mmCIF file of C-alpha atoms and ligand atoms in Angstrom:
data_model
loop_
_atom_site.group_PDB
_atom_site.id
_atom_site.type_symbol
_atom_site.label_atom_id
_atom_site.label_comp_id
_atom_site.label_asym_id
_atom_site.label_seq_id
_atom_site.Cartn_x
_atom_site.Cartn_y
_atom_site.Cartn_z
ATOM 1 C CA MET D 1 0.000 0.000 0.000
ATOM 2 C CA LYS D 2 1.552 3.291 -1.134
ATOM 3 C CA CYS D 3 0.825 6.835 0.055
ATOM 4 C CA ARG D 4 -1.485 8.435 -2.531
ATOM 5 C CA ILE D 5 0.611 11.607 -2.444
ATOM 6 C CA CYS D 6 4.302 10.673 -2.219
ATOM 7 C CA LYS D 7 4.182 6.939 -3.093
ATOM 8 C CA LYS D 8 6.210 6.056 -0.012
ATOM 9 C CA GLU D 9 4.924 3.198 2.138
ATOM 10 C CA ALA D 10 1.531 4.172 3.585
ATOM 11 C CA ILE D 11 0.905 3.576 7.271
ATOM 12 C CA VAL D 12 -2.789 4.428 7.420
ATOM 13 C CA LYS D 13 -5.747 3.895 5.155
ATOM 14 C CA LEU D 14 -8.539 6.362 5.809
ATOM 15 C CA LYS D 15 -11.608 4.239 5.295
ATOM 16 C CA HIS D 16 -14.020 7.118 4.807
ATOM 17 C CA TYR D 17 -12.018 8.364 1.828
ATOM 18 C CA ASN D 18 -10.425 5.078 0.751
ATOM 19 C CA LEU D 19 -7.153 6.950 1.030
ATOM 20 C CA PRO D 20 -3.767 5.390 1.898
ATOM 21 C CA LEU D 21 -1.292 7.897 3.358
ATOM 22 C CA CYS D 22 2.129 7.993 4.955
ATOM 23 C CA GLU D 23 2.467 9.548 8.408
ATOM 24 C CA GLU D 24 3.495 12.985 7.166
ATOM 25 C CA HIS D 25 0.706 13.196 4.605
ATOM 26 C CA PHE D 26 -1.902 11.966 7.058
ATOM 27 C CA TYR D 27 -1.054 14.834 9.412
ATOM 28 C CA GLU D 28 -1.136 17.249 6.499
ATOM 29 C CA PHE D 29 -4.480 15.921 5.232
ATOM 30 C CA PHE D 30 -6.022 16.094 8.707
ATOM 31 C CA GLU D 31 -4.776 19.596 9.541
ATOM 32 C CA LYS D 32 -5.820 20.890 6.123
ATOM 33 C CA ARG D 33 -9.400 19.905 6.875
ATOM 34 C CA VAL D 34 -9.284 21.885 10.124
ATOM 35 C CA LYS D 35 -7.870 24.892 8.226
ATOM 36 C CA LYS D 36 -10.596 24.493 5.625
ATOM 37 C CA ALA D 37 -13.340 24.571 8.277
ATOM 38 C CA ILE D 38 -11.815 27.675 9.909
ATOM 39 C CA GLY D 39 -11.642 29.497 6.563
ATOM 40 C CA LYS D 40 -14.870 28.290 4.963
ATOM 41 C CA PHE D 41 -17.014 29.246 7.937
ATOM 42 C CA GLY D 42 -15.062 32.347 9.009
ATOM 43 C CA MET D 43 -14.404 30.926 12.466
ATOM 44 C CA PHE D 44 -11.605 33.244 13.580
ATOM 45 C CA SER D 45 -8.476 35.051 12.459
ATOM 46 C CA ASN D 46 -4.909 35.180 13.721
ATOM 47 C CA ASP D 47 -5.630 38.127 16.014
ATOM 48 C CA ASP D 48 -8.488 36.450 17.849
ATOM 49 C CA ARG D 49 -8.079 35.114 21.364
ATOM 50 C CA ILE D 50 -9.537 31.627 21.358
ATOM 51 C CA LEU D 51 -10.753 29.621 24.333
ATOM 52 C CA VAL D 52 -10.948 25.877 23.727
ATOM 53 C CA ALA D 53 -13.330 23.928 25.956
ATOM 54 C CA VAL D 54 -11.320 20.857 26.914
ATOM 55 C CA SER D 55 -12.957 17.826 28.510
ATOM 56 C CA GLY D 56 -9.929 15.546 28.224
ATOM 57 C CA GLY D 57 -11.567 13.489 25.461
ATOM 58 C CA LYS D 58 -9.772 12.968 22.130
ATOM 59 C CA ASP D 59 -11.729 15.607 20.198
ATOM 60 C CA SER D 60 -11.102 18.569 22.448
ATOM 61 C CA MET D 61 -7.455 17.609 23.100
ATOM 62 C CA VAL D 62 -6.868 17.331 19.342
ATOM 63 C CA VAL D 63 -8.583 20.601 18.497
ATOM 64 C CA TRP D 64 -6.495 22.444 21.076
ATOM 65 C CA TYR D 65 -3.297 20.827 19.796
ATOM 66 C CA VAL D 66 -4.029 21.592 16.121
ATOM 67 C CA LEU D 67 -5.043 25.210 16.761
ATOM 68 C CA ARG D 68 -1.789 25.880 18.600
ATOM 69 C CA LYS D 69 0.160 24.041 15.920
ATOM 70 C CA LEU D 70 -1.442 26.270 13.300
ATOM 71 C CA GLY D 71 -0.180 29.257 15.273
ATOM 72 C CA TYR D 72 -3.384 30.455 16.924
ATOM 73 C CA GLU D 73 -3.452 31.945 20.397
ATOM 74 C CA ALA D 74 -5.593 29.275 22.024
ATOM 75 C CA ASP D 75 -6.060 28.668 25.754
ATOM 76 C CA GLY D 76 -7.959 25.810 27.368
ATOM 77 C CA LEU D 77 -10.921 25.688 29.744
ATOM 78 C CA PHE D 78 -11.680 22.632 31.846
ATOM 79 C CA ILE D 79 -14.956 22.532 33.737
ATOM 80 C CA ARG D 80 -15.019 20.335 36.814
ATOM 81 C CA LEU D 81 -18.474 18.774 36.884
ATOM 82 C CA GLY D 82 -17.913 17.141 40.259
ATOM 83 C CA ASN D 83 -15.172 16.187 42.650
ATOM 84 C CA GLY D 84 -13.137 13.074 43.161
ATOM 85 C CA GLU D 85 -10.052 11.250 42.086
ATOM 86 C CA ASN D 86 -11.030 10.755 38.436
ATOM 87 C CA ILE D 87 -11.708 14.424 37.922
ATOM 88 C CA ASP D 88 -8.441 15.364 39.657
ATOM 89 C CA LYS D 89 -6.561 12.987 37.358
ATOM 90 C CA THR D 90 -8.220 14.399 34.248
ATOM 91 C CA GLN D 91 -7.347 17.901 35.371
ATOM 92 C CA GLU D 92 -3.709 16.867 35.926
ATOM 93 C CA MET D 93 -3.538 15.293 32.461
ATOM 94 C CA ILE D 94 -4.899 18.452 30.829
ATOM 95 C CA LYS D 95 -2.569 20.647 32.909
ATOM 96 C CA ASP D 96 0.496 18.664 31.771
ATOM 97 C CA PHE D 97 -0.717 18.795 28.178
ATOM 98 C CA ALA D 98 -1.158 22.581 28.428
ATOM 99 C CA LYS D 99 2.486 22.821 29.490
ATOM 100 C CA ASP D 100 3.582 20.671 26.534
ATOM 101 C CA ILE D 101 1.744 22.717 23.941
ATOM 102 C CA GLY D 102 2.338 26.061 25.628
ATOM 103 C CA GLY D 103 -1.232 27.226 26.302
ATOM 104 C CA ASN D 104 -2.809 28.544 29.494
ATOM 105 C CA LEU D 105 -5.385 26.416 31.252
ATOM 106 C CA ILE D 106 -8.383 27.866 33.069
ATOM 107 C CA VAL D 107 -10.243 25.603 35.470
ATOM 108 C CA GLU D 108 -13.839 26.358 36.432
ATOM 109 C CA ASP D 109 -15.565 24.432 39.196
ATOM 110 C CA ALA D 110 -19.249 23.796 38.397
ATOM 111 C CA THR D 111 -19.975 22.496 41.912
ATOM 112 C CA ARG D 112 -19.596 25.949 43.417
ATOM 113 C CA TYR D 113 -22.712 27.005 41.522
ATOM 114 C CA LEU D 114 -24.595 23.855 42.554
ATOM 115 C CA TYR D 115 -24.297 24.167 46.331
ATOM 116 C CA GLY D 116 -21.374 21.769 46.331
ATOM 117 C CA LEU D 117 -23.146 19.063 44.336
ATOM 118 C CA SER D 118 -21.818 17.454 41.162
ATOM 119 C CA THR D 119 -23.960 17.946 38.059
ATOM 120 C CA PHE D 120 -25.063 14.334 38.420
ATOM 121 C CA GLU D 121 -26.102 14.787 42.070
ATOM 122 C CA ALA D 122 -27.936 17.977 41.127
ATOM 123 C CA THR D 123 -29.953 16.178 38.443
ATOM 124 C CA ARG D 124 -31.077 13.695 41.121
ATOM 125 C CA VAL D 125 -32.330 16.504 43.344
ATOM 126 C CA LEU D 126 -33.954 18.288 40.414
ATOM 127 C CA ARG D 127 -35.266 15.029 38.910
ATOM 128 C CA ARG D 128 -33.984 15.988 35.474
ATOM 129 C CA SER D 129 -32.264 13.945 32.806
ATOM 130 C CA ALA D 130 -28.512 13.878 33.491
ATOM 131 C CA CYS D 131 -27.308 14.582 29.961
ATOM 132 C CA SER D 132 -29.425 17.587 29.167
ATOM 133 C CA PHE D 133 -28.851 19.254 32.552
ATOM 134 C CA CYS D 134 -25.116 18.604 32.466
ATOM 135 C CA GLY D 135 -24.960 19.923 28.890
ATOM 136 C CA MET D 136 -26.799 23.087 29.872
ATOM 137 C CA VAL D 137 -24.446 23.729 32.821
ATOM 138 C CA LYS D 138 -21.380 23.172 30.596
ATOM 139 C CA ARG D 139 -22.642 25.496 27.860
ATOM 140 C CA TYR D 140 -23.559 28.178 30.398
ATOM 141 C CA LEU D 141 -20.179 28.086 32.137
ATOM 142 C CA MET D 142 -18.129 27.871 28.911
ATOM 143 C CA ASN D 143 -19.881 30.995 27.663
ATOM 144 C CA LYS D 144 -19.609 32.797 31.007
ATOM 145 C CA VAL D 145 -15.876 32.169 31.409
ATOM 146 C CA ALA D 146 -15.180 33.164 27.786
ATOM 147 C CA VAL D 147 -17.161 36.405 28.172
ATOM 148 C CA GLU D 148 -15.667 37.318 31.538
ATOM 149 C CA MET D 149 -12.100 36.625 30.471
ATOM 150 C CA GLY D 150 -12.460 38.601 27.251
ATOM 151 C CA TYR D 151 -12.015 35.814 24.685
ATOM 152 C CA ASP D 152 -13.236 36.432 21.127
ATOM 153 C CA VAL D 153 -14.288 32.861 20.368
ATOM 154 C CA LEU D 154 -15.086 29.640 22.142
ATOM 155 C CA ALA D 155 -14.085 26.448 20.327
ATOM 156 C CA THR D 156 -15.401 22.980 21.154
ATOM 157 C CA GLY D 157 -14.318 19.547 19.972
ATOM 158 C CA HIS D 158 -17.556 18.600 18.180
ATOM 159 C CA ASN D 159 -16.684 16.485 15.154
ATOM 160 C CA LEU D 160 -18.381 15.509 11.895
ATOM 161 C CA ASP D 161 -20.077 12.458 13.451
ATOM 162 C CA ASP D 162 -21.472 14.610 16.298
ATOM 163 C CA GLU D 163 -22.781 17.290 13.978
ATOM 164 C CA ALA D 164 -24.184 14.985 11.307
ATOM 165 C CA SER D 165 -25.985 12.818 13.861
ATOM 166 C CA GLN D 166 -27.413 15.827 15.655
ATOM 167 C CA LEU D 167 -28.593 17.210 12.333
ATOM 168 C CA LEU D 168 -30.217 13.893 11.471
ATOM 169 C CA GLY D 169 -32.081 13.856 14.793
ATOM 170 C CA ASN D 170 -33.282 17.418 14.303
ATOM 171 C CA ILE D 171 -34.425 16.735 10.772
ATOM 172 C CA LEU D 172 -36.203 13.532 11.791
ATOM 173 C CA HIS D 173 -38.262 15.583 14.249
ATOM 174 C CA TRP D 174 -38.497 18.602 11.930
ATOM 175 C CA GLN D 175 -37.122 20.904 14.575
ATOM 176 C CA LYS D 176 -36.490 23.813 12.280
ATOM 177 C CA GLY D 177 -35.014 26.111 14.909
ATOM 178 C CA TYR D 178 -32.445 23.488 15.873
ATOM 179 C CA VAL D 179 -31.711 22.664 12.223
ATOM 180 C CA LEU D 180 -30.854 26.316 11.652
ATOM 181 C CA ARG D 181 -28.605 26.343 14.701
ATOM 182 C CA SER D 182 -26.703 23.209 13.607
ATOM 183 C CA TRP D 183 -24.352 25.583 11.805
ATOM 184 C CA PRO D 184 -20.673 25.196 12.837
ATOM 185 C CA VAL D 185 -20.449 28.870 13.834
ATOM 186 C CA LEU D 186 -22.818 30.692 16.151
ATOM 187 C CA GLU D 187 -22.245 34.419 15.978
ATOM 188 C CA LYS D 188 -22.311 36.762 18.955
ATOM 189 C CA THR D 189 -25.961 37.888 19.155
ATOM 190 C CA HIS D 190 -25.898 39.379 22.670
ATOM 191 C CA GLU D 191 -23.182 41.261 24.539
ATOM 192 C CA LYS D 192 -22.918 38.336 26.939
ATOM 193 C CA PHE D 193 -22.714 35.686 24.261
ATOM 194 C CA VAL D 194 -19.337 34.694 22.907
ATOM 195 C CA LYS D 195 -19.002 33.500 19.306
ATOM 196 C CA LYS D 196 -18.948 29.670 19.221
ATOM 197 C CA VAL D 197 -17.125 27.513 16.679
ATOM 198 C CA LYS D 198 -16.494 23.834 15.919
ATOM 199 C CA PRO D 199 -13.186 23.532 14.021
ATOM 200 C CA LEU D 200 -13.364 19.703 13.737
ATOM 201 C CA VAL D 201 -16.684 19.722 11.918
ATOM 202 C CA LEU D 202 -15.118 18.414 8.679
ATOM 203 C CA ASN D 203 -13.156 15.627 10.390
ATOM 204 C CA TYR D 204 -14.501 12.135 10.973
ATOM 205 C CA GLU D 205 -14.310 10.846 14.529
ATOM 206 C CA ASP D 206 -12.248 7.809 13.433
ATOM 207 C CA ASP D 207 -9.618 10.075 11.894
ATOM 208 C CA ILE D 208 -9.465 12.230 15.027
ATOM 209 C CA LYS D 209 -8.803 9.149 17.136
ATOM 210 C CA LEU D 210 -6.097 8.037 14.739
ATOM 211 C CA TYR D 211 -4.524 11.493 14.763
ATOM 212 C CA ALA D 212 -4.489 11.559 18.595
ATOM 213 C CA GLU D 213 -2.909 8.109 18.753
ATOM 214 C CA MET D 214 -0.264 8.803 16.139
ATOM 215 C CA ARG D 215 0.685 12.172 17.623
ATOM 216 C CA LYS D 216 0.698 10.579 21.092
ATOM 217 C CA ILE D 217 -1.786 13.108 22.403
ATOM 218 C CA PRO D 218 -3.073 11.891 25.780
ATOM 219 C CA PHE D 219 -6.840 11.545 26.159
ATOM 220 C CA LEU D 220 -9.490 9.881 28.303
ATOM 221 C CA LYS D 221 -10.631 6.620 26.804
ATOM 222 C CA GLU D 222 -13.918 6.294 28.652
ATOM 223 C CA THR D 223 -17.004 8.295 27.713
ATOM 224 C CA CYS D 224 -19.432 9.732 30.222
ATOM 225 C CA PRO D 225 -21.377 6.805 31.803
ATOM 226 C CA PHE D 226 -24.610 8.802 31.751
ATOM 227 C CA SER D 227 -24.523 9.226 27.995
ATOM 228 C CA ILE D 228 -24.917 5.484 27.424
ATOM 229 C CA GLY D 229 -28.274 4.957 25.760
ATOM 230 C CA ALA D 230 -28.584 8.640 24.799
ATOM 231 C CA THR D 231 -30.718 9.106 21.676
ATOM 232 C CA SER D 232 -27.891 10.950 19.926
ATOM 233 C CA LYS D 233 -25.993 7.647 19.921
ATOM 234 C CA VAL D 234 -28.795 5.969 17.970
ATOM 235 C CA TYR D 235 -28.475 8.572 15.209
ATOM 236 C CA LYS D 236 -24.703 8.078 15.185
ATOM 237 C CA LYS D 237 -25.221 4.350 14.809
ATOM 238 C CA MET D 238 -27.688 4.875 11.969
ATOM 239 C CA LEU D 239 -25.225 7.076 10.120
ATOM 240 C CA SER D 240 -22.367 4.651 10.580
ATOM 241 C CA VAL D 241 -24.503 1.836 9.142
ATOM 242 C CA LEU D 242 -25.196 4.074 6.172
ATOM 243 C CA GLU D 243 -21.514 4.997 5.930
ATOM 244 C CA SER D 244 -20.421 1.358 5.877
ATOM 245 C CA ASP D 245 -22.697 0.816 2.900
ATOM 246 C CA GLN D 246 -22.009 4.108 1.123
ATOM 247 C CA ARG D 247 -18.546 5.499 1.776
ATOM 248 C CA GLY D 248 -18.600 9.222 2.537
ATOM 249 C CA ALA D 249 -22.364 9.296 3.188
ATOM 250 C CA MET D 250 -21.988 11.109 6.490
ATOM 251 C CA LEU D 251 -19.830 13.859 5.047
ATOM 252 C CA SER D 252 -22.069 14.231 2.043
ATOM 253 C CA PHE D 253 -25.195 14.457 4.242
ATOM 254 C CA TYR D 254 -23.624 17.204 6.342
ATOM 255 C CA MET D 255 -22.142 19.105 3.389
ATOM 256 C CA GLY D 256 -25.533 19.011 1.680
ATOM 257 C CA TYR D 257 -26.928 20.894 4.654
ATOM 258 C CA ILE D 258 -24.083 23.417 4.489
ATOM 259 C CA ARG D 259 -24.785 23.990 0.794
ATOM 260 C CA GLU D 260 -28.567 24.067 0.928
ATOM 261 C CA LYS D 261 -29.417 25.654 4.255
ATOM 262 C CA ASP D 262 -29.884 29.184 2.951
ATOM 263 C CA ASP D 263 -32.066 28.136 0.041
ATOM 264 C CA PHE D 264 -34.173 25.879 2.180
ATOM 265 C CA PHE D 265 -34.750 28.241 5.041
ATOM 266 C CA LYS D 266 -34.019 31.739 3.747
ATOM 267 C CA LYS D 267 -37.545 33.127 3.695
ATOM 268 C CA ASP D 268 -38.498 32.254 7.193
ATOM 269 C CA GLU D 269 -35.315 32.407 9.200
ATOM 270 C CA GLU D 270 -36.820 33.532 12.461
ATOM 271 C CA SER D 271 -34.828 35.638 14.835
ATOM 272 C CA VAL D 272 -35.017 34.696 18.484
ATOM 273 C CA ASN D 273 -35.779 37.412 20.971
ATOM 274 C CA LEU D 274 -32.998 37.524 23.522
ATOM 275 C CA ASN D 275 -33.457 39.138 26.930
ATOM 276 C CA SER D 276 -30.951 39.468 29.727
ATOM 277 C CA CYS D 277 -31.613 37.151 32.667
ATOM 278 C CA GLU D 278 -33.013 39.105 35.645
ATOM 279 C CA ILE D 279 -30.657 37.298 37.974
ATOM 280 C CA CYS D 280 -27.323 36.876 36.182
ATOM 281 C CA GLY D 281 -27.621 39.124 33.105
ATOM 282 C CA TYR D 282 -26.672 36.389 30.634
ATOM 283 C CA PRO D 283 -28.879 35.978 27.547
ATOM 284 C CA THR D 284 -32.114 34.004 27.718
ATOM 285 C CA THR D 285 -35.414 33.785 25.859
ATOM 286 C CA SER D 286 -37.286 33.901 29.193
ATOM 287 C CA LYS D 287 -37.158 36.398 32.059
ATOM 288 C CA VAL D 288 -34.828 34.266 34.152
ATOM 289 C CA CYS D 289 -32.433 31.880 32.408
ATOM 290 C CA TYR D 290 -32.641 28.112 32.724
ATOM 291 C CA PHE D 291 -29.347 27.994 34.643
ATOM 292 C CA CYS D 292 -30.588 30.432 37.298
ATOM 293 C CA ARG D 293 -34.025 28.779 37.464
ATOM 294 C CA SER D 294 -32.294 25.460 38.083
ATOM 295 C CA ARG D 295 -30.118 26.943 40.812
ATOM 296 C CA GLU D 296 -33.170 28.494 42.471
ATOM 297 C CA LYS D 297 -34.999 25.172 42.452
ATOM 298 C CA LEU D 298 -31.934 23.374 43.739
ATOM 299 C CA ARG D 299 -31.636 25.899 46.553
ATOM 300 C CA GLU D 300 -35.285 25.377 47.533
ATOM 301 C CA ARG D 301 -35.008 21.590 47.444
ATOM 302 C CA LEU D 302 -31.865 21.688 49.544
ATOM 303 C CA GLY D 303 -33.507 24.141 51.946
ATOM 304 C CA ARG D 304 -30.685 26.660 51.546
ATOM 305 C CA LYS D 305 -30.756 30.439 51.810
ATOM 306 C CA ARG D 306 -30.237 32.657 48.827
ATOM 307 C CA GLY D 307 -26.731 34.093 48.792
ATOM 308 C CA THR D 308 -23.512 34.381 46.887
ATOM 309 C CA ILE D 309 -22.364 31.887 44.257
ATOM 310 C CA GLU D 310 -21.466 29.251 46.799
ATOM 311 C CA GLY D 311 -24.375 30.065 49.150
HETATM 312 P P1 AMP B 401 -19.857 16.433 24.884
HETATM 313 O O1 AMP B 401 -21.065 17.275 25.041
HETATM 314 O O2 AMP B 401 -19.436 15.729 26.123
HETATM 315 O O3 AMP B 401 -19.885 15.577 23.660
HETATM 316 O O4 AMP B 401 -18.672 17.470 24.613
HETATM 317 C C1 AMP B 401 -18.672 18.317 23.523
HETATM 318 C C2 AMP B 401 -17.579 19.340 23.677
HETATM 319 O O5 AMP B 401 -17.817 20.139 24.826
HETATM 320 C C3 AMP B 401 -16.189 18.733 23.896
HETATM 321 O O6 AMP B 401 -15.562 18.436 22.686
HETATM 322 C C4 AMP B 401 -15.487 19.853 24.638
HETATM 323 O O7 AMP B 401 -15.047 20.845 23.733
HETATM 324 C C5 AMP B 401 -16.602 20.445 25.490
HETATM 325 N N1 AMP B 401 -16.627 19.870 26.867
HETATM 326 C C6 AMP B 401 -17.297 18.778 27.290
HETATM 327 N N2 AMP B 401 -17.109 18.566 28.609
HETATM 328 C C7 AMP B 401 -16.291 19.554 29.045
HETATM 329 C C8 AMP B 401 -15.699 19.907 30.310
HETATM 330 N N3 AMP B 401 -15.934 19.192 31.433
HETATM 331 N N4 AMP B 401 -14.893 20.998 30.363
HETATM 332 C C9 AMP B 401 -14.660 21.731 29.253
HETATM 333 N N5 AMP B 401 -15.182 21.447 28.038
HETATM 334 C C10 AMP B 401 -15.985 20.388 27.929
HETATM 335 ZN ZN1 ZN B 402 3.170 10.530 1.675
HETATM 336 ZN ZN1 ZN B 403 -29.349 33.615 34.692
#
């Protein structure tokens, strides 16, 4: 098997493209796709200060690595969703990685907003579904830290498989608002919203894993135990079945959306009315944002007094 580009011995064969490549040309191919996403969607420029939300999983570690390699000023943000040995270890791993790649790491502790509870414990008290509550807390805190620390953009590790499967789910349920917001860039539409981007949107998850392994980028192998059985996984499975029958189907499904979105939805692109939350000032479509409403409910259920962040 020869590298398609230089004809030297290939060491990988990218199954989604049926493409054999040597090590050097695999890295080049992979990084070019990240550059393409940044340029095509106008994600950021060289002067922008970028905050990368880093969970310790392969996607966010890789996106941080590649952005710094491409010469961007990119720092990391790790959100502690609870306490304990595993979380401490993850934080240590990310801290060491930050040192290796030369970026700053910010650590935000979600439990101080949840009266000392982990997001999982809080969902028990609130009787909510773990994934959606945890996701809301992460999104809220990523945005808040980015705004408060003056970053221009927030980057996450969402990859092609994530975005295509989410799009499929939204289309299956004809959730037009969500379909419109499946775009890989969300612009700043409120003074307390940071611009959000997904630089790995053109990269398959399999290739990201391969890239992390070959570059010896450390990452957590296990996924969140509460996400097992999540509906998003069913859509991912459906797309991978399709992909194994029709190579490139996932990419072509997602790129079709990118190409057609404006034509499909131009006439009735509705704008959402954003208010500032009466409690925290961050944007919301209600009077009080979902994050603050959750905290209020949590406080009541725990029988605590209203007070400062920790109180
Ligand atoms: P997930 O929702 O777990 O699939 O994660 C999607 C993206 O959110 C990841 O690629 C990260 O960029 C970011 N993320 C998830 N969990 C955390 C965390 N605990 N701290 C910082 N960023 C996170
Ligand atoms: Zn080559
Ligand atoms: Zn609020």
